Amino acid sequence: MAEDSQFQLVTFQLGEELYGVDIMMVKEIVRVQEIRPIPNAPDYVEGIFNLRSEIIPIINLHKRFHLKKPVELEEDEYSGGFVILEIDGNKIGVIIDRIARVVTVEPDEIQPPPQMISGIGAEYINGVIRQEGGYLIVLDVKRLFSLKELQNLSNL
């Protein structure tokens, strides 16, 4: 088994599900910051925030994909925050409910998504990884936002 075929995913909870994104797309993870709303922005855009003099749009995937917030979310050091993604040169913050951990996976562990996956549409999913007590949904962050949306977000 080739060592270099492994890759790492940053995992986080969104609603009731556990999601993962390729660590190479993640610039950083930050605690909840004050977000400034933007008039006339799409409803899933919470606003913008200033990260070391860089203005970053913040996206609420709960609104984008009509996900429910988790019912019982204990406030702890890992709850809430933003994952800052870089997609085609654009930085975007995604609100998460809880950061999980970084996991190393083999490409053959990823299976096609089941037909009945809750929440996010299958077109945004690379696949799923079966785990104890459920599965980890691997998001395709490049497909979460169209090129046009990315341009619009960077113009906010």
Coordinates of C-alpha atoms in Angstrom, one line a residue:
M1 CA 0.0 0.0 0.0
A2 CA 1.5 3.3 -1.1
E3 CA 2.1 5.7 1.8
D4 CA 1.5 8.8 -0.4
S5 CA -2.0 7.7 -1.4
Q6 CA -3.3 8.6 2.1
F7 CA -4.8 12.0 2.6
Q8 CA -6.1 14.0 5.5
L9 CA -9.6 15.4 6.2
V10 CA -10.6 18.1 8.7
T11 CA -13.8 16.8 10.2
F12 CA -16.6 18.9 11.8
Q13 CA -20.2 18.5 12.9
L14 CA -22.9 20.3 11.0
G15 CA -26.4 19.6 12.2
E16 CA -26.6 15.9 13.0
E17 CA -23.9 14.8 10.6
L18 CA -20.2 14.6 10.6
Y19 CA -18.5 16.1 7.5
G20 CA -14.9 16.1 6.3
V21 CA -13.0 18.4 3.9
D22 CA -9.6 17.9 2.3
I23 CA -7.1 19.4 4.7
M24 CA -5.3 21.0 1.7
M25 CA -8.4 23.2 1.1
V26 CA -8.5 24.4 4.8
K27 CA -6.5 27.6 5.5
E28 CA -7.4 27.6 9.2
I29 CA -10.1 27.1 11.9
V30 CA -11.1 30.1 13.9
R31 CA -13.4 30.6 16.9
V32 CA -16.6 32.4 16.5
Q33 CA -16.0 36.0 15.7
E34 CA -18.2 39.0 15.2
I35 CA -19.8 38.9 11.8
R36 CA -20.9 42.1 10.1
P37 CA -24.1 41.6 8.0
I38 CA -24.1 42.6 4.4
P39 CA -27.3 44.2 2.9
N40 CA -28.8 42.4 -0.1
A41 CA -26.5 39.3 0.3
P42 CA -28.0 35.9 -0.4
D43 CA -29.7 34.5 2.8
Y44 CA -27.0 31.9 3.3
V45 CA -24.3 34.6 3.6
E46 CA -24.2 35.5 7.2
G47 CA -21.9 38.5 6.5
I48 CA -18.2 39.2 6.6
F49 CA -15.5 39.3 9.2
N50 CA -12.0 40.7 9.3
L51 CA -9.2 38.1 9.8
R52 CA -5.9 39.8 10.1
S53 CA -6.9 42.6 7.7
E54 CA -8.4 40.2 5.2
I55 CA -12.2 40.5 4.7
I56 CA -13.8 37.0 4.5
P57 CA -17.4 36.2 3.6
I58 CA -19.1 33.8 6.1
I59 CA -21.4 31.2 4.7
N60 CA -24.1 29.4 6.8
L61 CA -24.4 25.9 5.4
H62 CA -27.4 25.3 7.6
K63 CA -29.3 27.9 5.6
R64 CA -27.7 26.9 2.3
F65 CA -28.7 23.3 2.7
H66 CA -31.7 23.6 5.0
L67 CA -30.0 21.7 7.8
K68 CA -31.3 21.6 11.4
K69 CA -29.1 22.8 14.2
P70 CA -28.1 20.0 16.6
V71 CA -30.5 19.8 19.4
E72 CA -28.2 19.4 22.4
L73 CA -24.9 21.1 21.7
E74 CA -22.9 21.5 24.9
E75 CA -20.8 24.6 25.0
D76 CA -17.2 23.4 25.1
E77 CA -13.9 24.4 23.8
Y78 CA -14.5 22.7 20.5
S79 CA -18.0 24.0 19.7
G80 CA -18.7 26.7 17.2
G81 CA -16.4 28.5 14.8
F82 CA -15.5 28.9 11.2
V83 CA -13.5 26.7 8.9
I84 CA -11.7 29.0 6.5
L85 CA -11.5 27.4 3.0
E86 CA -9.6 28.5 0.0
I87 CA -11.4 27.7 -3.2
D88 CA -9.8 28.8 -6.5
G89 CA -8.0 31.6 -4.7
N90 CA -11.1 32.8 -2.8
K91 CA -11.2 32.5 0.9
I92 CA -14.6 31.7 2.4
G93 CA -15.6 31.0 6.0
V94 CA -18.1 28.2 6.7
I95 CA -19.9 28.2 10.0
I96 CA -19.5 24.8 11.8
D97 CA -21.3 23.5 14.9
R98 CA -18.4 21.7 16.3
I99 CA -14.9 20.9 15.1
A100 CA -14.0 17.2 15.4
R101 CA -10.5 16.2 14.4
V102 CA -8.1 15.6 11.6
V103 CA -8.3 12.0 10.2
T104 CA -6.1 10.2 7.8
V105 CA -7.9 8.1 5.2
E106 CA -7.1 5.8 2.3
P107 CA -8.8 6.6 -1.0
D108 CA -10.4 3.1 -1.0
E109 CA -12.2 3.8 2.3
I110 CA -14.4 6.4 0.5
Q111 CA -17.6 4.8 -0.8
P112 CA -20.3 6.4 -3.0
P113 CA -22.8 8.3 -1.0
P114 CA -26.1 6.4 -0.1
Q115 CA -29.1 7.5 -2.1
M116 CA -30.9 8.8 1.0
I117 CA -28.3 11.1 2.6
S118 CA -29.8 13.8 4.8
G119 CA -29.2 17.4 4.2
I120 CA -26.6 18.3 1.7
G121 CA -27.3 17.1 -1.9
A122 CA -25.3 14.3 -3.4
E123 CA -23.8 16.6 -6.0
Y124 CA -21.7 18.2 -3.2
I125 CA -20.4 15.0 -1.8
N126 CA -17.3 13.1 -2.8
G127 CA -18.4 10.0 -0.9
V128 CA -18.8 8.6 2.6
I129 CA -16.5 6.8 5.0
R130 CA -18.1 4.3 7.3
Q131 CA -17.3 4.7 10.9
E132 CA -18.4 3.4 14.2
G133 CA -21.9 4.7 14.9
G134 CA -22.4 6.1 11.4
Y135 CA -20.5 7.7 8.6
L136 CA -18.3 10.6 7.7
I137 CA -19.5 12.6 4.7
V138 CA -16.7 13.9 2.5
L139 CA -17.6 17.2 1.0
D140 CA -16.4 18.4 -2.4
V141 CA -15.7 22.0 -1.5
K142 CA -15.1 23.0 -5.1
R143 CA -18.7 22.0 -5.9
L144 CA -20.3 23.7 -2.9
F145 CA -20.1 27.0 -4.7
S146 CA -20.3 27.7 -8.4
L147 CA -17.7 29.9 -10.0
K148 CA -20.3 32.6 -10.3
E149 CA -21.1 32.4 -6.6
L150 CA -17.4 32.5 -5.7
Q151 CA -17.0 35.7 -7.8
N152 CA -20.1 37.2 -6.2
L153 CA -18.9 36.3 -2.7
S154 CA -15.5 37.9 -3.4
N155 CA -17.2 41.0 -4.6
L156 CA -19.1 41.4 -1.4

